[in-house]
Short mmCIF file of C-alpha atoms and ligand atoms in Angstrom, two decimals:
data_model
loop_
_atom_site.label_atom_id
_atom_site.label_comp_id
_atom_site.label_asym_id
_atom_site.label_seq_id
_atom_site.Cartn_x
_atom_site.Cartn_y
_atom_site.Cartn_z
CA MET I 10 23.75 -4.59 -6.83
CA ILE I 11 21.56 -7.66 -7.08
CA PRO I 12 17.96 -6.93 -6.13
CA ARG I 13 16.71 -8.99 -3.17
CA VAL I 14 13.27 -9.53 -4.65
CA THR I 15 12.39 -9.16 -8.29
CA ALA I 16 9.00 -9.12 -9.96
CA THR I 17 9.52 -9.69 -13.66
CA ILE I 18 6.49 -8.63 -15.65
CA ASP I 19 6.15 -10.09 -19.13
CA LEU I 20 4.06 -7.63 -21.12
CA SER I 21 3.91 -10.06 -24.04
CA ALA I 22 2.05 -12.50 -21.76
CA ILE I 23 -0.53 -9.79 -21.03
CA ARG I 24 -0.97 -9.12 -24.76
CA SER I 25 -1.24 -12.86 -25.41
CA ASN I 26 -3.89 -13.19 -22.68
CA LEU I 27 -5.81 -10.31 -24.21
CA ALA I 28 -5.75 -12.12 -27.56
CA THR I 29 -6.98 -15.32 -25.88
CA LEU I 30 -9.87 -13.44 -24.27
CA ARG I 31 -10.72 -11.74 -27.57
CA ARG I 32 -10.96 -15.13 -29.26
CA LEU I 33 -13.25 -16.31 -26.47
CA ALA I 34 -15.59 -13.33 -26.77
CA PRO I 35 -15.12 -12.13 -30.36
CA ARG I 36 -18.29 -10.04 -30.36
CA SER I 37 -17.56 -8.26 -27.08
CA ARG I 38 -15.52 -5.17 -26.48
CA ILE I 39 -12.99 -5.46 -23.65
CA MET I 40 -12.65 -3.15 -20.68
CA ALA I 41 -9.44 -4.25 -18.94
CA ALA I 42 -9.33 -3.88 -15.15
CA VAL I 43 -6.06 -2.12 -14.29
CA LYS I 44 -7.10 -0.95 -10.82
CA ALA I 45 -4.77 -1.41 -7.84
CA GLY I 46 -1.70 -0.76 -9.97
CA ALA I 47 -2.83 -3.31 -12.57
CA TYR I 48 -3.19 -5.88 -9.78
CA GLY I 49 0.31 -5.10 -8.58
CA HIS I 50 1.84 -5.48 -12.06
CA GLY I 51 2.34 -1.73 -12.57
CA ALA I 52 -0.53 0.42 -13.82
CA VAL I 53 1.33 2.52 -16.36
CA PRO I 54 3.37 -0.14 -18.17
CA VAL I 55 0.41 -2.52 -18.25
CA ALA I 56 -2.01 0.19 -19.44
CA ARG I 57 0.46 1.21 -22.16
CA ALA I 58 0.88 -2.39 -23.29
CA LEU I 59 -2.90 -2.84 -23.42
CA ALA I 60 -3.40 0.46 -25.22
CA GLY I 61 -0.75 -0.60 -27.74
CA ALA I 62 -2.68 -3.81 -28.28
CA GLY I 63 -5.86 -1.86 -29.04
CA ILE I 64 -7.75 -2.26 -25.78
CA ASP I 65 -11.29 -0.84 -26.00
CA ALA I 66 -11.28 0.66 -22.49
CA LEU I 67 -9.54 0.45 -19.12
CA ALA I 68 -11.15 0.29 -15.69
CA VAL I 69 -9.79 1.66 -12.41
CA ALA I 70 -11.32 1.96 -8.97
CA CYS I 71 -10.92 5.65 -8.35
CA LEU I 72 -9.92 9.05 -9.67
CA GLU I 73 -6.30 8.93 -8.40
CA GLU I 74 -5.69 5.77 -10.38
CA ALA I 75 -7.18 7.29 -13.52
CA MET I 76 -5.16 10.51 -13.13
CA GLN I 77 -1.96 8.51 -12.88
CA LEU I 78 -2.74 6.94 -16.27
CA ARG I 79 -3.71 10.24 -17.89
CA GLN I 80 -0.50 11.85 -16.57
CA ALA I 81 1.40 9.03 -18.29
CA HIS I 82 -0.42 9.97 -21.52
CA VAL I 83 -2.61 6.88 -21.64
CA GLN I 84 -5.39 8.07 -23.94
CA ALA I 85 -7.71 5.03 -23.96
CA PRO I 86 -11.19 5.40 -22.47
CA ILE I 87 -11.02 4.85 -18.70
CA ALA I 88 -13.98 3.91 -16.52
CA LEU I 89 -14.10 4.83 -12.82
CA LEU I 90 -15.67 1.74 -11.29
CA GLU I 91 -16.54 3.36 -7.97
CA GLY I 92 -17.72 6.56 -9.59
CA VAL I 93 -17.21 9.93 -7.91
CA ILE I 94 -18.01 11.12 -4.41
CA SER I 95 -17.92 14.91 -4.74
CA SER I 96 -18.57 17.58 -7.34
CA GLU I 97 -14.83 18.32 -7.43
CA GLU I 98 -14.18 14.72 -8.38
CA ALA I 99 -16.97 14.83 -10.94
CA ALA I 100 -15.52 17.96 -12.56
CA LEU I 101 -12.03 16.41 -12.66
CA ALA I 102 -13.41 13.20 -14.12
CA VAL I 103 -15.06 15.16 -16.90
CA TYR I 104 -11.89 17.17 -17.49
CA GLU I 105 -9.87 13.93 -17.79
CA ARG I 106 -12.48 12.40 -20.14
CA LEU I 107 -13.26 9.53 -17.77
CA GLN I 108 -16.34 7.36 -17.88
CA ILE I 109 -18.09 7.62 -14.53
CA VAL I 110 -19.84 4.51 -13.26
CA VAL I 111 -22.92 5.91 -11.50
CA HIS I 112 -24.42 3.66 -8.87
CA ASP I 113 -26.66 5.90 -6.77
CA HIS I 114 -29.14 8.77 -7.11
CA TRP I 115 -27.00 11.21 -5.13
CA GLN I 116 -24.32 10.83 -7.80
CA ILE I 117 -26.82 11.85 -10.46
CA GLU I 118 -27.52 14.99 -8.45
CA LEU I 119 -23.78 15.73 -8.33
CA LEU I 120 -23.55 15.36 -12.09
CA GLU I 121 -26.62 17.52 -12.69
CA ARG I 122 -24.88 20.36 -10.84
CA LEU I 123 -21.98 20.39 -13.32
CA PRO I 124 -22.03 23.16 -15.95
CA GLY I 125 -24.39 22.28 -18.80
CA SER I 126 -21.47 22.29 -21.21
CA ALA I 127 -19.67 19.48 -19.32
CA ARG I 128 -19.10 16.55 -21.67
CA LEU I 129 -20.08 13.81 -19.33
CA SER I 130 -19.70 10.12 -20.05
CA LEU I 131 -21.32 7.58 -17.78
CA TRP I 132 -22.33 4.02 -17.12
CA PHE I 133 -25.23 3.03 -14.89
CA LYS I 134 -24.48 0.19 -12.52
CA ILE I 135 -27.40 -2.07 -11.66
CA ASP I 136 -27.45 -4.28 -8.59
CA THR I 137 -28.73 -7.70 -9.65
CA GLY I 138 -27.80 -9.47 -6.42
CA MET I 139 -24.21 -8.66 -5.50
CA HIS I 140 -25.59 -6.07 -3.05
CA ARG I 141 -22.50 -3.95 -2.98
CA LEU I 142 -22.86 -1.00 -5.40
CA GLY I 143 -25.65 -0.36 -7.85
CA PHE I 144 -29.22 0.81 -8.38
CA PRO I 145 -31.98 -1.69 -7.65
CA VAL I 146 -33.37 -3.19 -10.87
CA ALA I 147 -36.69 -1.43 -10.20
CA ASP I 148 -34.94 1.93 -10.73
CA VAL I 149 -34.20 1.30 -14.41
CA PRO I 150 -37.25 3.25 -15.69
CA ARG I 151 -36.21 6.28 -13.59
CA LEU I 152 -32.69 6.04 -15.00
CA VAL I 153 -34.01 5.91 -18.54
CA GLU I 154 -35.90 9.08 -17.65
CA VAL I 155 -32.67 10.70 -16.38
CA LEU I 156 -30.99 9.97 -19.70
CA ARG I 157 -33.94 11.41 -21.58
CA ARG I 158 -33.63 14.63 -19.53
CA HIS I 159 -29.92 14.90 -20.41
CA PRO I 160 -29.50 14.33 -24.13
CA GLY I 161 -26.02 15.92 -23.89
CA TRP I 162 -24.71 13.17 -21.64
CA SER I 163 -22.80 10.44 -23.40
CA PHE I 164 -24.17 7.13 -22.16
CA ALA I 165 -21.69 4.23 -22.26
CA GLY I 166 -24.12 1.57 -21.07
CA TRP I 167 -25.54 -0.59 -18.30
CA MET I 168 -23.27 -2.57 -16.02
CA THR I 169 -23.80 -5.23 -13.39
CA HIS I 170 -21.44 -7.43 -11.38
CA LEU I 171 -21.66 -11.16 -10.62
CA ALA I 172 -21.32 -12.50 -7.09
CA CYS I 173 -20.49 -16.17 -7.78
CA ALA I 174 -19.19 -16.33 -11.33
CA ASP I 175 -16.27 -18.56 -10.27
CA GLU I 176 -18.69 -21.33 -9.23
CA PRO I 177 -19.80 -23.00 -12.47
CA ASP I 178 -22.62 -24.91 -10.75
CA ASN I 179 -24.06 -21.98 -8.84
CA PRO I 180 -27.48 -21.09 -10.33
CA PHE I 181 -27.25 -17.57 -8.88
CA THR I 182 -25.15 -16.38 -11.85
CA ARG I 183 -27.88 -17.30 -14.32
CA GLU I 184 -30.40 -15.67 -11.99
CA GLN I 185 -28.38 -12.41 -12.01
CA ILE I 186 -28.01 -12.48 -15.80
CA GLU I 187 -31.77 -13.00 -16.16
CA ARG I 188 -32.62 -10.20 -13.72
CA PHE I 189 -30.36 -7.88 -15.71
CA GLY I 190 -31.97 -8.93 -18.99
CA ARG I 191 -35.51 -8.51 -17.64
CA ALA I 192 -34.79 -5.10 -16.10
CA LEU I 193 -33.34 -3.85 -19.40
CA ASP I 194 -35.82 -5.53 -21.74
CA GLY I 195 -36.38 -3.11 -24.63
CA VAL I 196 -34.09 -0.48 -23.09
CA PRO I 197 -31.39 0.85 -25.42
CA GLY I 198 -27.73 0.98 -24.41
CA ALA I 199 -24.74 -1.36 -24.26
CA ARG I 200 -24.60 -4.08 -21.59
CA SER I 201 -21.71 -5.33 -19.45
CA ILE I 202 -21.87 -8.24 -17.02
CA ALA I 203 -18.73 -10.31 -16.74
CA ASN I 204 -15.41 -10.13 -14.92
CA SER I 205 -12.80 -12.81 -15.78
CA ALA I 206 -14.67 -15.69 -14.17
CA GLY I 207 -17.93 -14.51 -15.70
CA MET I 208 -16.53 -14.45 -19.22
CA LEU I 209 -14.59 -17.70 -18.89
CA ALA I 210 -17.32 -19.79 -17.30
CA TRP I 211 -20.57 -18.23 -18.56
CA PRO I 212 -20.94 -17.75 -22.34
CA GLU I 213 -24.25 -15.93 -21.82
CA ALA I 214 -22.33 -13.24 -19.89
CA ARG I 215 -20.23 -12.38 -22.97
CA VAL I 216 -22.37 -9.42 -23.99
CA ASP I 217 -21.45 -6.01 -25.51
CA TRP I 218 -18.63 -5.41 -23.02
CA VAL I 219 -16.62 -7.78 -20.83
CA ARG I 220 -14.42 -6.58 -17.96
CA PRO I 221 -11.58 -9.04 -17.30
CA GLY I 222 -8.86 -8.30 -14.79
CA LEU I 223 -7.23 -11.37 -13.30
CA ALA I 224 -7.27 -13.40 -16.52
CA LEU I 225 -5.25 -10.70 -18.31
CA TYR I 226 -2.51 -11.26 -15.77
CA GLY I 227 -2.54 -14.95 -16.62
CA CYS I 228 -4.31 -16.43 -13.61
CA SER I 229 -7.29 -18.71 -13.61
CA PRO I 230 -10.17 -17.47 -11.48
CA LEU I 231 -11.87 -20.87 -11.74
CA PRO I 232 -11.06 -23.51 -9.14
CA GLY I 233 -10.12 -26.75 -10.84
CA ARG I 234 -9.28 -25.17 -14.21
CA SER I 235 -5.68 -24.16 -14.68
CA ALA I 236 -4.59 -21.01 -16.46
CA GLU I 237 -2.68 -23.20 -18.88
CA ALA I 238 -5.83 -25.13 -19.77
CA LEU I 239 -7.56 -21.78 -20.38
CA GLY I 240 -4.75 -20.64 -22.68
CA LEU I 241 -3.49 -17.99 -20.24
CA ARG I 242 0.18 -17.23 -19.48
CA PRO I 243 1.25 -15.85 -16.09
CA ALA I 244 2.56 -12.31 -16.50
CA MET I 245 4.45 -12.10 -13.21
CA ARG I 246 7.46 -13.99 -11.94
CA LEU I 247 8.39 -13.23 -8.33
CA GLU I 248 11.87 -14.25 -7.20
CA GLY I 249 14.00 -13.94 -4.10
CA ARG I 250 17.67 -14.94 -3.73
CA VAL I 251 19.43 -17.54 -1.65
CA LEU I 252 21.33 -15.74 1.14
CA ALA I 253 22.69 -18.76 3.02
CA VAL I 254 22.60 -22.56 3.07
CA ARG I 255 23.12 -24.45 6.33
CA GLU I 256 22.87 -28.04 7.58
CA TYR I 257 21.01 -28.82 10.79
CA ALA I 258 20.73 -31.99 12.84
CA ALA I 259 17.51 -33.91 13.39
CA GLY I 260 15.43 -32.24 16.12
CA GLU I 261 16.74 -28.71 15.50
CA SER I 262 14.03 -26.13 14.81
CA ILE I 263 13.95 -23.35 12.23
CA GLY I 264 12.86 -19.76 12.76
CA TYR I 265 10.36 -17.92 14.95
CA GLY I 266 8.11 -20.01 17.11
CA ARG I 267 9.98 -23.21 16.18
CA THR I 268 7.15 -24.25 13.82
CA PHE I 269 9.42 -26.49 11.75
CA VAL I 270 11.56 -29.21 13.31
CA CYS I 271 14.11 -31.03 11.13
CA PRO I 272 13.05 -34.68 10.86
CA GLU I 273 16.61 -35.67 9.91
CA ARG I 274 19.95 -34.01 9.25
CA MET I 275 19.07 -31.64 6.40
CA PRO I 276 20.03 -28.49 4.49
CA VAL I 277 17.99 -25.33 4.92
CA ALA I 278 18.36 -22.27 2.69
CA VAL I 279 17.53 -18.71 3.67
CA VAL I 280 15.79 -16.67 0.93
CA SER I 281 15.65 -12.88 0.69
CA VAL I 282 11.90 -12.37 0.72
CA GLY I 283 9.57 -11.74 3.64
CA TYR I 284 6.24 -10.26 4.54
CA ALA I 285 7.71 -6.77 4.13
CA ASP I 286 7.98 -7.63 0.43
CA GLY I 287 4.50 -9.11 0.16
CA MET I 288 5.21 -12.76 1.01
CA HIS I 289 2.25 -13.30 3.32
CA ARG I 290 3.09 -14.41 6.84
CA ALA I 291 0.23 -16.89 6.57
CA PHE I 292 2.23 -19.06 4.11
CA ARG I 293 2.58 -22.35 5.91
CA ASN I 294 5.23 -25.02 6.14
CA GLY I 295 5.24 -27.02 2.91
CA THR I 296 4.43 -24.11 0.57
CA PRO I 297 6.33 -24.97 -2.64
CA VAL I 298 8.95 -22.74 -4.24
CA ARG I 299 11.30 -23.52 -7.16
CA VAL I 300 15.06 -23.34 -7.19
CA ARG I 301 17.49 -24.78 -9.74
CA GLY I 302 14.51 -26.21 -11.58
CA ARG I 303 13.39 -28.27 -8.60
CA THR I 304 10.76 -27.85 -5.90
CA ALA I 305 11.70 -26.87 -2.36
CA TYR I 306 9.32 -26.17 0.53
CA LEU I 307 8.87 -23.44 3.09
CA ALA I 308 10.19 -24.62 6.45
CA GLY I 309 9.46 -22.31 9.36
CA ARG I 310 7.61 -19.02 9.65
CA VAL I 311 7.81 -16.25 7.10
CA SER I 312 9.63 -13.36 8.76
CA MET I 313 9.81 -9.71 7.74
CA ASP I 314 12.76 -9.99 5.36
CA MET I 315 13.42 -13.70 4.94
CA VAL I 316 11.96 -17.15 4.55
CA THR I 317 13.65 -20.48 5.17
CA ILE I 318 13.24 -23.43 2.84
CA ASP I 319 13.81 -27.16 3.02
CA VAL I 320 16.27 -27.88 0.19
CA ARG I 321 16.76 -31.60 0.68
CA GLY I 322 17.77 -33.17 -2.65
CA ILE I 323 18.98 -29.88 -4.17
CA ASP I 324 22.66 -30.42 -3.56
CA ASP I 325 23.93 -27.87 -6.05
CA ILE I 326 22.05 -24.94 -4.48
CA ALA I 327 24.30 -21.89 -4.02
CA VAL I 328 24.17 -18.44 -2.48
CA GLY I 329 22.76 -16.00 -5.04
CA ASP I 330 20.50 -18.54 -6.74
CA PRO I 331 17.11 -17.11 -7.70
CA VAL I 332 14.17 -18.75 -5.92
CA LEU I 333 10.83 -18.63 -7.70
CA LEU I 334 7.92 -17.83 -5.37
CA TRP I 335 5.24 -17.72 -8.05
CA GLY I 336 5.14 -17.46 -11.83
CA GLU I 337 5.50 -19.82 -14.79
CA GLY I 338 5.41 -23.40 -13.46
CA LEU I 339 4.22 -22.26 -10.03
CA PRO I 340 0.82 -20.64 -10.56
CA ALA I 341 0.08 -17.79 -8.11
CA GLU I 342 -3.51 -18.99 -7.81
CA GLU I 343 -2.26 -22.36 -6.49
CA ILE I 344 0.42 -20.86 -4.23
CA ALA I 345 -2.15 -18.45 -2.75
CA GLY I 346 -4.02 -21.41 -1.30
CA TYR I 347 -1.07 -22.14 1.00
CA ALA I 348 -1.69 -18.76 2.65
CA GLY I 349 -5.48 -19.15 2.63
CA THR I 350 -5.86 -16.36 0.10
CA LEU I 351 -6.23 -15.63 -3.62
CA SER I 352 -3.73 -14.60 -6.27
CA TYR I 353 -5.50 -11.22 -6.34
CA GLU I 354 -4.32 -10.52 -2.81
CA LEU I 355 -0.79 -11.81 -3.37
CA PHE I 356 -0.36 -9.49 -6.36
CA CYS I 357 -1.82 -6.45 -4.62
CA GLY I 358 0.30 -7.10 -1.54
CA LEU I 359 3.70 -6.59 -3.19
CA THR I 360 5.49 -3.66 -1.59
CA GLN I 361 7.79 -0.80 -2.56
CA ARG I 362 10.80 -2.93 -1.77
CA VAL I 363 10.22 -5.25 -4.72
CA ARG I 364 12.22 -4.40 -7.85
CA PHE I 365 10.05 -4.49 -10.98
CA ASN I 366 11.53 -5.47 -14.34
CA TYR I 367 9.54 -5.32 -17.54
CA VAL I 368 10.15 -7.61 -20.48
CA GLY I 369 8.25 -8.42 -23.65
CA GLY I 370 7.58 -4.91 -24.86
CA ALA I 371 8.25 -1.22 -24.52
CA ILE I 372 7.16 0.50 -21.35
C1 PLP N 410 -12.20 -5.66 -10.50
C2 PLP N 410 -13.44 -5.71 -11.29
C3 PLP N 410 -13.52 -6.49 -12.46
C4 PLP N 410 -12.42 -7.45 -12.88
O1 PLP N 410 -12.50 -8.58 -12.06
P1 PLP N 410 -11.58 -9.90 -12.27
O2 PLP N 410 -12.16 -10.87 -11.33
O3 PLP N 410 -10.21 -9.51 -11.89
O4 PLP N 410 -11.71 -10.27 -13.69
C5 PLP N 410 -14.67 -6.41 -13.22
N1 PLP N 410 -15.70 -5.60 -12.84
C6 PLP N 410 -15.67 -4.86 -11.71
C7 PLP N 410 -16.84 -4.01 -11.36
C8 PLP N 410 -14.55 -4.90 -10.90
O5 PLP N 410 -14.54 -4.17 -9.78
#
């Protein structure tokens, strides 16, 4: 049985991207973001590959994601980026040896209610302008006091998150870094500021810990700078298969809503991927794909199970041919623009129906 849609994940590309990021920030430790199923690449195989390559820590959004990794015997330190929301979660997090990112005073109260013997490990998240999660910078002295009251707690460090790191000319990033530095002036503890864009574009954000996600998967988060130019290799290749090839006369329309009309007599191929696989319906006419080493273009609306492509000039196309939707030579971050979205969302949107294959290392 030939799978309709295949995501091939190259674990050696992920290890190579990790090495590239280590060279970029040789004095920083790396906390790899593997939340959302390692951005759709598969949490367990990716976490194992990173652990095998000596990752310093992993980061997930929530307890369920961390438990999945622990159940797969991933032993690396794991940080819970959204922290915990109940004392049950806090107790489980301690039991699973997770680092809890604490972003509000009510979470401190939860943690203080745990048995005194609980071996707690935590980060404090400071809001320097993102205004999503985090303590206001003015709370730092109170937090230092909390740590003083709890000498048994293991403190991993201070974390903040950048709002505009992917805009190299935006002065707000420097402003956030300065606010963080001022708030923590003279305060002991490790610091962590940067996601992928932060560490790639802002050398001053390469402090004790960096927290890349997207870059590990081989995508550039920076508009105008390709992954290739940054030394990153795409880890995912998404492919559908040609199901049919037909010729239509000029003036005939293709698919739902007749959004594509053949300008001349032309061949159209049907490919086995649709929005039920994660191929966004927003992909517009003209979105490039690759088949037989050449570029073809979406022609007509994405439907649930299929897309149709303009294959003029690809005379040798045949049923069964793989059609590359994104991957090496067709960067997901560029393709995403044709659906008005980001590679992050493409990756996270892949569904159960996609067959995952892993190459480039043991899983
Ligand atoms: C997801 C996340 C990251 C990684 O972001 P990328 O843009 O994928 O590098 C870093 N820090 C926090 C707090 C995150 O939530």
